Amino acid sequence: MYNCYKSVLDYERVSGVRFDAVAKIRPDAVWLFPCFTAKELLLREEGEMVSHFLDLFIFAPRKYSDGFQIFYEKYIGCTSGPWKWAYTPEEAYEYPFIRSLRSHYYNDRKIPVVIRRANRDESSAREQCEKQRRVGVEECMDIVYSDNFEEQSV
């Protein structure tokens, strides 16, 4: 994650462009349908809110995006011993954005994303669909574990 964020910083430096926001999205995430637009997310709390859904999706206005680097620095600092910071990914990400950067940090359960497990019979597959609040659990399971995503209508 740090290398991705560093590439954002490098691109800004080289191009003279500054992004309005930075988003972190897990590569094993499945979007149930389109999310809020970047503009809609930036307008929340007048640009003072970092929106996230668990550790699947984090959208940070640029002035708070250094939280990604702070997270990495905390993580890399524990490589010589046990992790003593947070017990869940959600808590680990929350720390830099709230405590270090003083942003509002909102767990938006309406962001339409879930993790796709290896198959729908895996014990945590259903649990993933239960965490989100945009579609019913059965509809979520059908969307995520369908063999043909294009034919799904949402």
Tab-separated table of N, CA, C and O in Angstrom, residues 5-121:
chain	number	residue	atom	x	y	z
A	5	TYR	N	0.887	4.530	-2.570
A	5	TYR	CA	0.753	5.921	-2.135
A	5	TYR	C	1.982	6.732	-2.533
A	5	TYR	O	1.866	7.875	-2.971
A	6	LYS	N	3.152	6.128	-2.417
A	6	LYS	CA	4.377	6.814	-2.829
A	6	LYS	C	4.336	7.145	-4.316
A	6	LYS	O	4.774	8.218	-4.729
A	7	SER	N	3.762	6.247	-5.132
A	7	SER	CA	3.662	6.541	-6.567
A	7	SER	C	2.723	7.719	-6.823
A	7	SER	O	2.943	8.498	-7.752
A	8	VAL	N	1.692	7.878	-5.995
A	8	VAL	CA	0.817	9.051	-6.102
A	8	VAL	C	1.622	10.315	-5.813
A	8	VAL	O	1.562	11.294	-6.565
A	9	LEU	N	2.380	10.297	-4.728
A	9	LEU	CA	3.193	11.461	-4.369
A	9	LEU	C	4.233	11.772	-5.439
A	9	LEU	O	4.444	12.944	-5.799
A	10	ASP	N	4.886	10.734	-5.974
A	10	ASP	CA	5.885	10.925	-7.029
A	10	ASP	C	5.244	11.530	-8.275
A	10	ASP	O	5.797	12.443	-8.886
A	11	TYR	N	4.083	11.023	-8.665
A	11	TYR	CA	3.398	11.550	-9.847
A	11	TYR	C	3.024	13.021	-9.644
A	11	TYR	O	3.217	13.837	-10.541
A	12	GLU	N	2.523	13.352	-8.465
A	12	GLU	CA	2.179	14.747	-8.191
A	12	GLU	C	3.417	15.640	-8.313
A	12	GLU	O	3.353	16.722	-8.905
A	13	ARG	N	4.517	15.180	-7.750
A	13	ARG	CA	5.750	15.971	-7.779
A	13	ARG	C	6.247	16.182	-9.208
A	13	ARG	O	6.562	17.287	-9.616
A	14	VAL	N	6.268	15.121	-10.001
A	14	VAL	CA	6.795	15.184	-11.366
A	14	VAL	C	5.872	15.977	-12.292
A	14	VAL	O	6.331	16.774	-13.112
A	15	SER	N	4.580	15.773	-12.157
A	15	SER	CA	3.628	16.394	-13.089
A	15	SER	C	3.150	17.778	-12.667
A	15	SER	O	2.583	18.509	-13.474
A	16	GLY	N	3.358	18.125	-11.411
A	16	GLY	CA	2.853	19.400	-10.921
A	16	GLY	C	1.347	19.396	-10.674
A	16	GLY	O	0.735	20.429	-10.483
A	17	VAL	N	0.764	18.213	-10.670
A	17	VAL	CA	-0.669	18.047	-10.419
A	17	VAL	C	-0.849	17.587	-8.983
A	17	VAL	O	-0.055	16.799	-8.473
A	18	ARG	N	-1.887	18.081	-8.336
A	18	ARG	CA	-2.223	17.582	-6.992
A	18	ARG	C	-3.625	16.994	-7.060
A	18	ARG	O	-4.572	17.662	-7.472
A	19	PHE	N	-3.747	15.726	-6.681
A	19	PHE	CA	-5.041	15.056	-6.702
A	19	PHE	C	-5.962	15.645	-5.640
A	19	PHE	O	-5.500	16.165	-4.627
A	20	ASP	N	-7.249	15.521	-5.858
A	20	ASP	CA	-8.235	15.972	-4.875
A	20	ASP	C	-8.439	14.951	-3.775
A	20	ASP	O	-8.841	15.293	-2.661
A	21	ALA	N	-8.193	13.675	-4.086
A	21	ALA	CA	-8.421	12.599	-3.122
A	21	ALA	C	-7.585	11.389	-3.515
A	21	ALA	O	-7.101	11.290	-4.642
A	22	VAL	N	-7.442	10.486	-2.556
A	22	VAL	CA	-6.766	9.215	-2.793
A	22	VAL	C	-7.680	8.121	-2.247
A	22	VAL	O	-8.229	8.251	-1.156
A	23	ALA	N	-7.840	7.049	-3.018
A	23	ALA	CA	-8.692	5.938	-2.591
A	23	ALA	C	-7.859	4.670	-2.480
A	23	ALA	O	-6.948	4.437	-3.266
A	24	LYS	N	-8.189	3.852	-1.486
A	24	LYS	CA	-7.592	2.532	-1.313
A	24	LYS	C	-8.721	1.528	-1.474
A	24	LYS	O	-9.749	1.625	-0.813
A	25	ILE	N	-8.542	0.587	-2.386
A	25	ILE	CA	-9.560	-0.432	-2.639
A	25	ILE	C	-8.864	-1.788	-2.663
A	25	ILE	O	-7.860	-1.967	-3.339
A	26	ARG	N	-9.410	-2.738	-1.934
A	26	ARG	CA	-8.830	-4.076	-1.932
A	26	ARG	C	-9.011	-4.715	-3.303
A	26	ARG	O	-10.067	-4.600	-3.922
A	27	PRO	N	-7.999	-5.436	-3.780
A	27	PRO	CA	-8.109	-6.067	-5.102
A	27	PRO	C	-9.081	-7.241	-5.157
A	27	PRO	O	-9.516	-7.626	-6.233
A	28	ASP	N	-9.459	-7.792	-4.013
A	28	ASP	CA	-10.418	-8.896	-4.012
A	28	ASP	C	-11.845	-8.416	-3.748
A	28	ASP	O	-12.730	-9.206	-3.449
A	29	ALA	N	-12.063	-7.123	-3.902
A	29	ALA	CA	-13.389	-6.553	-3.673
A	29	ALA	C	-14.258	-6.682	-4.921
A	29	ALA	O	-13.766	-6.606	-6.049
A	30	VAL	N	-15.538	-6.877	-4.687
A	30	VAL	CA	-16.529	-6.905	-5.766
A	30	VAL	C	-17.498	-5.763	-5.500
A	30	VAL	O	-18.056	-5.644	-4.410
A	31	TRP	N	-17.684	-4.923	-6.509
A	31	TRP	CA	-18.638	-3.815	-6.392
A	31	TRP	C	-20.004	-4.327	-6.809
A	31	TRP	O	-20.170	-4.884	-7.887
A	32	LEU	N	-20.987	-4.129	-5.967
A	32	LEU	CA	-22.337	-4.606	-6.250
A	32	LEU	C	-23.025	-3.723	-7.276
A	32	LEU	O	-23.864	-4.175	-8.034
A	33	PHE	N	-22.708	-2.469	-7.295
A	33	PHE	CA	-23.124	-1.506	-8.303
A	33	PHE	C	-22.311	-0.240	-8.074
A	33	PHE	O	-21.563	-0.163	-7.104
A	34	PRO	N	-22.407	0.763	-8.937
A	34	PRO	CA	-21.548	1.941	-8.799
A	34	PRO	C	-21.653	2.605	-7.427
A	34	PRO	O	-22.722	2.660	-6.822
A	35	CYS	N	-20.528	3.092	-6.975
A	35	CYS	CA	-20.432	3.766	-5.681
A	35	CYS	C	-20.795	5.236	-5.844
A	35	CYS	O	-21.082	5.712	-6.951
A	36	PHE	N	-20.740	5.952	-4.753
A	36	PHE	CA	-20.889	7.392	-4.807
A	36	PHE	C	-19.774	7.959	-5.676
A	36	PHE	O	-18.701	7.370	-5.779
A	37	THR	N	-19.996	9.105	-6.274
A	37	THR	CA	-18.951	9.719	-7.088
A	37	THR	C	-17.901	10.344	-6.175
A	37	THR	O	-18.165	10.614	-4.996
A	38	ALA	N	-16.731	10.586	-6.737
A	38	ALA	CA	-15.682	11.253	-5.965
A	38	ALA	C	-16.173	12.616	-5.491
A	38	ALA	O	-15.908	13.016	-4.360
A	39	LYS	N	-16.907	13.313	-6.334
A	39	LYS	CA	-17.423	14.630	-5.952
A	39	LYS	C	-18.353	14.510	-4.745
A	39	LYS	O	-18.272	15.298	-3.801
A	40	GLU	N	-19.240	13.517	-4.761
A	40	GLU	CA	-20.154	13.326	-3.631
A	40	GLU	C	-19.379	13.012	-2.349
A	40	GLU	O	-19.704	13.534	-1.278
A	41	LEU	N	-18.356	12.184	-2.463
A	41	LEU	CA	-17.561	11.840	-1.285
A	41	LEU	C	-16.765	13.038	-0.782
A	41	LEU	O	-16.610	13.231	0.427
A	42	LEU	N	-16.283	13.869	-1.701
A	42	LEU	CA	-15.522	15.056	-1.293
A	42	LEU	C	-16.397	16.113	-0.629
A	42	LEU	O	-15.917	16.906	0.183
A	43	LEU	N	-17.676	16.140	-0.959
A	43	LEU	CA	-18.569	17.138	-0.373
A	43	LEU	C	-19.030	16.776	1.042
A	43	LEU	O	-19.571	17.623	1.743
A	44	ARG	N	-18.816	15.550	1.457
A	44	ARG	CA	-19.213	15.151	2.807
A	44	ARG	C	-18.440	15.960	3.844
A	44	ARG	O	-17.225	16.080	3.778
A	45	GLU	N	-19.180	16.496	4.793
A	45	GLU	CA	-18.558	17.269	5.878
A	45	GLU	C	-17.607	18.334	5.328
A	45	GLU	O	-16.563	18.589	5.911
A	46	GLU	N	-17.978	18.916	4.192
A	46	GLU	CA	-17.186	19.980	3.563
A	46	GLU	C	-15.724	19.574	3.348
A	46	GLU	O	-14.797	20.342	3.578
A	47	GLY	N	-15.538	18.336	2.906
A	47	GLY	CA	-14.196	17.854	2.605
A	47	GLY	C	-13.386	17.437	3.812
A	47	GLY	O	-12.184	17.221	3.710
A	48	GLU	N	-14.044	17.310	4.962
A	48	GLU	CA	-13.342	16.959	6.194
A	48	GLU	C	-13.500	15.490	6.566
A	48	GLU	O	-13.089	15.088	7.635
A	49	MET	N	-14.139	14.689	5.701
A	49	MET	CA	-14.436	13.313	6.070
A	49	MET	C	-13.684	12.295	5.223
A	49	MET	O	-13.679	12.374	4.002
A	50	VAL	N	-13.073	11.342	5.895
A	50	VAL	CA	-12.512	10.168	5.247
A	50	VAL	C	-13.605	9.105	5.326
A	50	VAL	O	-14.056	8.750	6.408
A	51	SER	N	-14.082	8.639	4.177
A	51	SER	CA	-15.134	7.622	4.138
A	51	SER	C	-14.499	6.263	3.931
A	51	SER	O	-13.574	6.112	3.145
A	52	HIS	N	-15.018	5.286	4.651
A	52	HIS	CA	-14.485	3.941	4.468
A	52	HIS	C	-15.594	2.941	4.716
A	52	HIS	O	-16.615	3.239	5.319
A	53	PHE	N	-15.374	1.735	4.207
A	53	PHE	CA	-16.212	0.603	4.557
A	53	PHE	C	-15.261	-0.507	4.963
A	53	PHE	O	-14.565	-1.081	4.124
A	54	LEU	N	-15.186	-0.723	6.271
A	54	LEU	CA	-14.253	-1.681	6.840
A	54	LEU	C	-12.860	-1.415	6.280
A	54	LEU	O	-12.433	-0.274	6.234
A	55	ASP	N	-12.141	-2.442	5.858
A	55	ASP	CA	-10.833	-2.197	5.238
A	55	ASP	C	-10.901	-2.415	3.727
A	55	ASP	O	-9.893	-2.487	3.058
A	56	LEU	N	-12.120	-2.487	3.187
A	56	LEU	CA	-12.293	-2.755	1.758
A	56	LEU	C	-12.082	-1.519	0.897
A	56	LEU	O	-11.613	-1.591	-0.222
A	57	PHE	N	-12.500	-0.380	1.417
A	57	PHE	CA	-12.503	0.844	0.630
A	57	PHE	C	-12.252	2.015	1.573
A	57	PHE	O	-12.914	2.133	2.602
A	58	ILE	N	-11.276	2.843	1.237
A	58	ILE	CA	-11.036	4.075	1.991
A	58	ILE	C	-10.886	5.195	0.975
A	58	ILE	O	-10.095	5.095	0.033
A	59	PHE	N	-11.647	6.250	1.148
A	59	PHE	CA	-11.593	7.420	0.282
A	59	PHE	C	-11.189	8.606	1.147
A	59	PHE	O	-11.938	9.022	2.031
A	60	ALA	N	-9.997	9.138	0.898
A	60	ALA	CA	-9.472	10.229	1.714
A	60	ALA	C	-9.284	11.488	0.887
A	60	ALA	O	-8.575	11.456	-0.125
A	61	PRO	N	-9.914	12.619	1.281
A	61	PRO	CA	-9.557	13.883	0.653
A	61	PRO	C	-8.045	14.052	0.742
A	61	PRO	O	-7.412	13.597	1.715
A	62	ARG	N	-7.461	14.660	-0.238
A	62	ARG	CA	-5.988	14.720	-0.331
A	62	ARG	C	-5.347	15.263	0.930
A	62	ARG	O	-4.285	14.807	1.344
A	63	LYS	N	-5.972	16.223	1.595
A	63	LYS	CA	-5.332	16.793	2.780
A	63	LYS	C	-5.210	15.783	3.920
A	63	LYS	O	-4.465	16.011	4.858
A	64	TYR	N	-5.932	14.664	3.822
A	64	TYR	CA	-5.840	13.622	4.843
A	64	TYR	C	-5.166	12.345	4.337
A	64	TYR	O	-4.988	11.397	5.091
A	65	SER	N	-4.786	12.304	3.098
A	65	SER	CA	-4.287	11.049	2.524
A	65	SER	C	-2.938	10.609	3.080
A	65	SER	O	-2.562	9.452	2.922
A	66	ASP	N	-2.229	11.472	3.771
A	66	ASP	CA	-0.982	11.032	4.404
A	66	ASP	C	-1.254	9.981	5.475
A	66	ASP	O	-0.324	9.327	5.956
A	67	GLY	N	-2.522	9.783	5.813
A	67	GLY	CA	-2.884	8.709	6.739
A	67	GLY	C	-2.429	7.353	6.224
A	67	GLY	O	-2.098	6.456	7.007
A	68	PHE	N	-2.394	7.182	4.905
A	68	PHE	CA	-1.911	5.921	4.338
A	68	PHE	C	-0.431	5.698	4.668
A	68	PHE	O	-0.007	4.596	4.974
A	69	GLN	N	0.355	6.780	4.616
A	69	GLN	CA	1.776	6.687	4.929
A	69	GLN	C	1.975	6.471	6.427
A	69	GLN	O	2.821	5.670	6.832
A	70	ILE	N	1.201	7.145	7.250
A	70	ILE	CA	1.318	6.979	8.701
A	70	ILE	C	1.010	5.538	9.088
A	70	ILE	O	1.693	4.942	9.917
A	71	PHE	N	-0.035	4.966	8.460
A	71	PHE	CA	-0.367	3.563	8.724
A	71	PHE	C	0.831	2.675	8.425
A	71	PHE	O	1.215	1.821	9.223
A	72	TYR	N	1.441	2.878	7.256
A	72	TYR	CA	2.577	2.050	6.854
A	72	TYR	C	3.746	2.205	7.833
A	72	TYR	O	4.379	1.222	8.217
A	73	GLU	N	4.020	3.426	8.246
A	73	GLU	CA	5.130	3.658	9.167
A	73	GLU	C	4.898	2.950	10.498
A	73	GLU	O	5.826	2.393	11.085
A	74	LYS	N	3.656	2.937	10.974
A	74	LYS	CA	3.329	2.202	12.197
A	74	LYS	C	3.525	0.703	11.975
A	74	LYS	O	4.066	0.002	12.819
A	75	TYR	N	3.062	0.226	10.821
A	75	TYR	CA	3.164	-1.207	10.511
A	75	TYR	C	4.619	-1.642	10.401
A	75	TYR	O	5.031	-2.626	11.005
A	76	ILE	N	5.404	-0.907	9.643
A	76	ILE	CA	6.795	-1.298	9.401
A	76	ILE	C	7.610	-1.199	10.693
A	76	ILE	O	8.569	-1.932	10.895
A	77	GLY	N	7.185	-0.338	11.594
A	77	GLY	CA	7.874	-0.184	12.867
A	77	GLY	C	7.726	-1.390	13.781
A	77	GLY	O	8.463	-1.522	14.756
A	78	CYS	N	6.784	-2.272	13.494
A	78	CYS	CA	6.572	-3.424	14.375
A	78	CYS	C	7.179	-4.704	13.813
A	78	CYS	O	6.968	-5.775	14.362
A	79	THR	N	7.952	-4.622	12.739
A	79	THR	CA	8.467	-5.835	12.110
A	79	THR	C	9.482	-6.573	12.973
A	79	THR	O	9.732	-7.746	12.757
A	80	SER	N	10.050	-5.905	13.954
A	80	SER	CA	11.025	-6.598	14.809
A	80	SER	C	10.357	-7.244	16.026
A	80	SER	O	11.029	-7.809	16.854
A	81	GLY	N	9.050	-7.149	16.089
A	81	GLY	CA	8.339	-7.736	17.223
A	81	GLY	C	6.865	-7.832	16.921
A	81	GLY	O	6.430	-7.614	15.787
A	82	PRO	N	6.072	-8.156	17.931
A	82	PRO	CA	4.629	-8.300	17.701
A	82	PRO	C	3.953	-6.959	17.441
A	82	PRO	O	4.382	-5.924	17.931
A	83	TRP	N	2.894	-7.030	16.672
A	83	TRP	CA	2.062	-5.859	16.378
A	83	TRP	C	1.341	-5.483	17.662
A	83	TRP	O	0.613	-6.279	18.235
A	84	LYS	N	1.529	-4.274	18.153
A	84	LYS	CA	0.940	-3.864	19.433
A	84	LYS	C	-0.035	-2.702	19.255
A	84	LYS	O	-0.376	-2.035	20.212
A	85	TRP	N	-0.459	-2.473	18.051
A	85	TRP	CA	-1.187	-1.243	17.786
A	85	TRP	C	-2.677	-1.464	17.782
A	85	TRP	O	-3.362	-1.098	18.720
A	86	ALA	N	-3.247	-2.069	16.760
A	86	ALA	CA	-4.689	-2.284	16.663
A	86	ALA	C	-4.939	-3.756	16.351
A	86	ALA	O	-4.090	-4.425	15.771
A	87	TYR	N	-6.115	-4.223	16.710
A	87	TYR	CA	-6.404	-5.645	16.533
A	87	TYR	C	-7.214	-5.963	15.292
A	87	TYR	O	-7.400	-7.109	14.954
A	88	THR	N	-7.712	-4.963	14.622
A	88	THR	CA	-8.430	-5.179	13.369
A	88	THR	C	-7.904	-4.196	12.346
A	88	THR	O	-7.391	-3.125	12.709
A	89	PRO	N	-8.037	-4.503	11.045
A	89	PRO	CA	-7.599	-3.537	10.027
A	89	PRO	C	-8.338	-2.205	10.152
A	89	PRO	O	-7.759	-1.143	9.942
A	90	GLU	N	-9.619	-2.257	10.534
A	90	GLU	CA	-10.392	-1.030	10.656
A	90	GLU	C	-9.780	-0.102	11.705
A	90	GLU	O	-9.639	1.095	11.488
A	91	GLU	N	-9.396	-0.668	12.851
A	91	GLU	CA	-8.774	0.143	13.905
A	91	GLU	C	-7.405	0.655	13.465
A	91	GLU	O	-7.025	1.776	13.776
A	92	ALA	N	-6.685	-0.182	12.757
A	92	ALA	CA	-5.346	0.206	12.310
A	92	ALA	C	-5.403	1.394	11.348
A	92	ALA	O	-4.578	2.299	11.422
A	93	TYR	N	-6.372	1.408	10.450
A	93	TYR	CA	-6.507	2.536	9.527
A	93	TYR	C	-7.091	3.759	10.215
A	93	TYR	O	-6.763	4.891	9.885
A	94	GLU	N	-7.966	3.529	11.174
A	94	GLU	CA	-8.619	4.639	11.866
A	94	GLU	C	-7.599	5.532	12.569
A	94	GLU	O	-7.713	6.751	12.565
A	95	TYR	N	-6.610	4.924	13.171
A	95	TYR	CA	-5.634	5.664	13.970
A	95	TYR	C	-5.018	6.854	13.233
A	95	TYR	O	-5.071	7.979	13.735
A	96	PRO	N	-4.399	6.646	12.072
A	96	PRO	CA	-3.744	7.807	11.445
A	96	PRO	C	-4.724	8.887	11.000
A	96	PRO	O	-4.421	10.077	11.092
A	97	PHE	N	-5.890	8.484	10.534
A	97	PHE	CA	-6.820	9.491	10.026
A	97	PHE	C	-7.466	10.303	11.156
A	97	PHE	O	-7.595	11.514	11.056
A	98	ILE	N	-7.838	9.648	12.225
A	98	ILE	CA	-8.515	10.355	13.320
A	98	ILE	C	-7.515	10.968	14.287
A	98	ILE	O	-7.550	12.166	14.562
A	99	ARG	N	-6.633	10.132	14.802
A	99	ARG	CA	-5.762	10.600	15.884
A	99	ARG	C	-4.621	11.483	15.393
A	99	ARG	O	-4.272	12.454	16.048
A	100	SER	N	-4.045	11.145	14.261
A	100	SER	CA	-2.905	11.920	13.779
A	100	SER	C	-3.334	13.131	12.951
A	100	SER	O	-2.770	14.209	13.080
A	101	LEU	N	-4.331	12.931	12.077
A	101	LEU	CA	-4.694	13.989	11.131
A	101	LEU	C	-5.983	14.724	11.493
A	101	LEU	O	-6.348	15.690	10.858
A	102	ARG	N	-6.712	14.226	12.484
A	102	ARG	CA	-7.928	14.878	12.993
A	102	ARG	C	-9.052	15.000	11.965
A	102	ARG	O	-9.790	15.964	11.944
A	103	SER	N	-9.187	13.983	11.120
A	103	SER	CA	-10.292	13.990	10.157
A	103	SER	C	-11.513	13.338	10.791
A	103	SER	O	-11.408	12.644	11.800
A	104	HIS	N	-12.664	13.558	10.194
A	104	HIS	CA	-13.837	12.760	10.527
A	104	HIS	C	-13.624	11.435	9.793
A	104	HIS	O	-13.138	11.412	8.670
A	105	TYR	N	-13.982	10.335	10.404
A	105	TYR	CA	-13.736	9.016	9.816
A	105	TYR	C	-15.029	8.233	9.905
A	105	TYR	O	-15.468	7.872	10.997
A	106	TYR	N	-15.657	8.015	8.774
A	106	TYR	CA	-17.011	7.476	8.740
A	106	TYR	C	-17.051	6.099	8.111
A	106	TYR	O	-16.675	5.932	6.953
A	107	ASN	N	-17.505	5.105	8.865
A	107	ASN	CA	-17.680	3.748	8.347
A	107	ASN	C	-19.024	3.705	7.630
A	107	ASN	O	-20.061	3.568	8.265
A	108	ASP	N	-18.995	3.828	6.333
A	108	ASP	CA	-20.210	3.914	5.529
A	108	ASP	C	-20.614	2.528	5.053
A	108	ASP	O	-20.099	2.020	4.058
A	109	ARG	N	-21.546	1.921	5.727
A	109	ARG	CA	-21.978	0.564	5.388
A	109	ARG	C	-22.844	0.539	4.137
A	109	ARG	O	-23.291	-0.509	3.714
A	110	LYS	N	-23.065	1.695	3.534
A	110	LYS	CA	-23.838	1.730	2.287
A	110	LYS	C	-22.946	1.737	1.053
A	110	LYS	O	-23.429	1.790	-0.064
A	111	ILE	N	-21.642	1.714	1.240
A	111	ILE	CA	-20.743	1.601	0.099
A	111	ILE	C	-20.907	0.175	-0.428
A	111	ILE	O	-20.745	-0.789	0.308
A	112	PRO	N	-21.259	0.030	-1.712
A	112	PRO	CA	-21.674	-1.272	-2.251
A	112	PRO	C	-20.532	-2.202	-2.655
A	112	PRO	O	-20.343	-2.521	-3.816
A	113	VAL	N	-19.764	-2.648	-1.678
A	113	VAL	CA	-18.603	-3.478	-1.964
A	113	VAL	C	-18.504	-4.598	-0.933
A	113	VAL	O	-18.842	-4.411	0.227
A	114	VAL	N	-18.075	-5.770	-1.387
A	114	VAL	CA	-17.826	-6.911	-0.504
A	114	VAL	C	-16.579	-7.636	-1.000
A	114	VAL	O	-16.139	-7.440	-2.125
A	115	ILE	N	-16.029	-8.491	-0.143
A	115	ILE	CA	-14.889	-9.325	-0.532
A	115	ILE	C	-15.424	-10.610	-1.144
A	115	ILE	O	-16.338	-11.219	-0.617
A	116	ARG	N	-14.836	-10.984	-2.255
A	116	ARG	CA	-15.190	-12.273	-2.867
A	116	ARG	C	-14.252	-13.333	-2.321
A	116	ARG	O	-13.037	-13.242	-2.466
A	117	ARG	N	-14.807	-14.320	-1.675
A	117	ARG	CA	-14.040	-15.451	-1.177
A	117	ARG	C	-13.869	-16.472	-2.304
A	117	ARG	O	-14.418	-16.317	-3.392
A	118	ALA	N	-13.136	-17.537	-2.057
A	118	ALA	CA	-12.872	-18.534	-3.093
A	118	ALA	C	-14.160	-19.134	-3.644
A	118	ALA	O	-14.268	-19.386	-4.844
A	119	ASN	N	-15.151	-19.344	-2.791
A	119	ASN	CA	-16.444	-19.842	-3.263
A	119	ASN	C	-17.529	-19.481	-2.245
A	119	ASN	O	-17.229	-19.136	-1.108
A	120	ARG	N	-18.769	-19.590	-2.652
A	120	ARG	CA	-19.881	-19.155	-1.809
A	120	ARG	C	-20.076	-20.044	-0.580
A	120	ARG	O	-20.767	-19.655	0.357
A	121	ASP	N	-19.464	-21.230	-0.564
A	121	ASP	CA	-19.601	-22.135	0.573
A	121	ASP	C	-18.554	-21.905	1.664
A	121	ASP	O	-18.628	-22.502	2.724
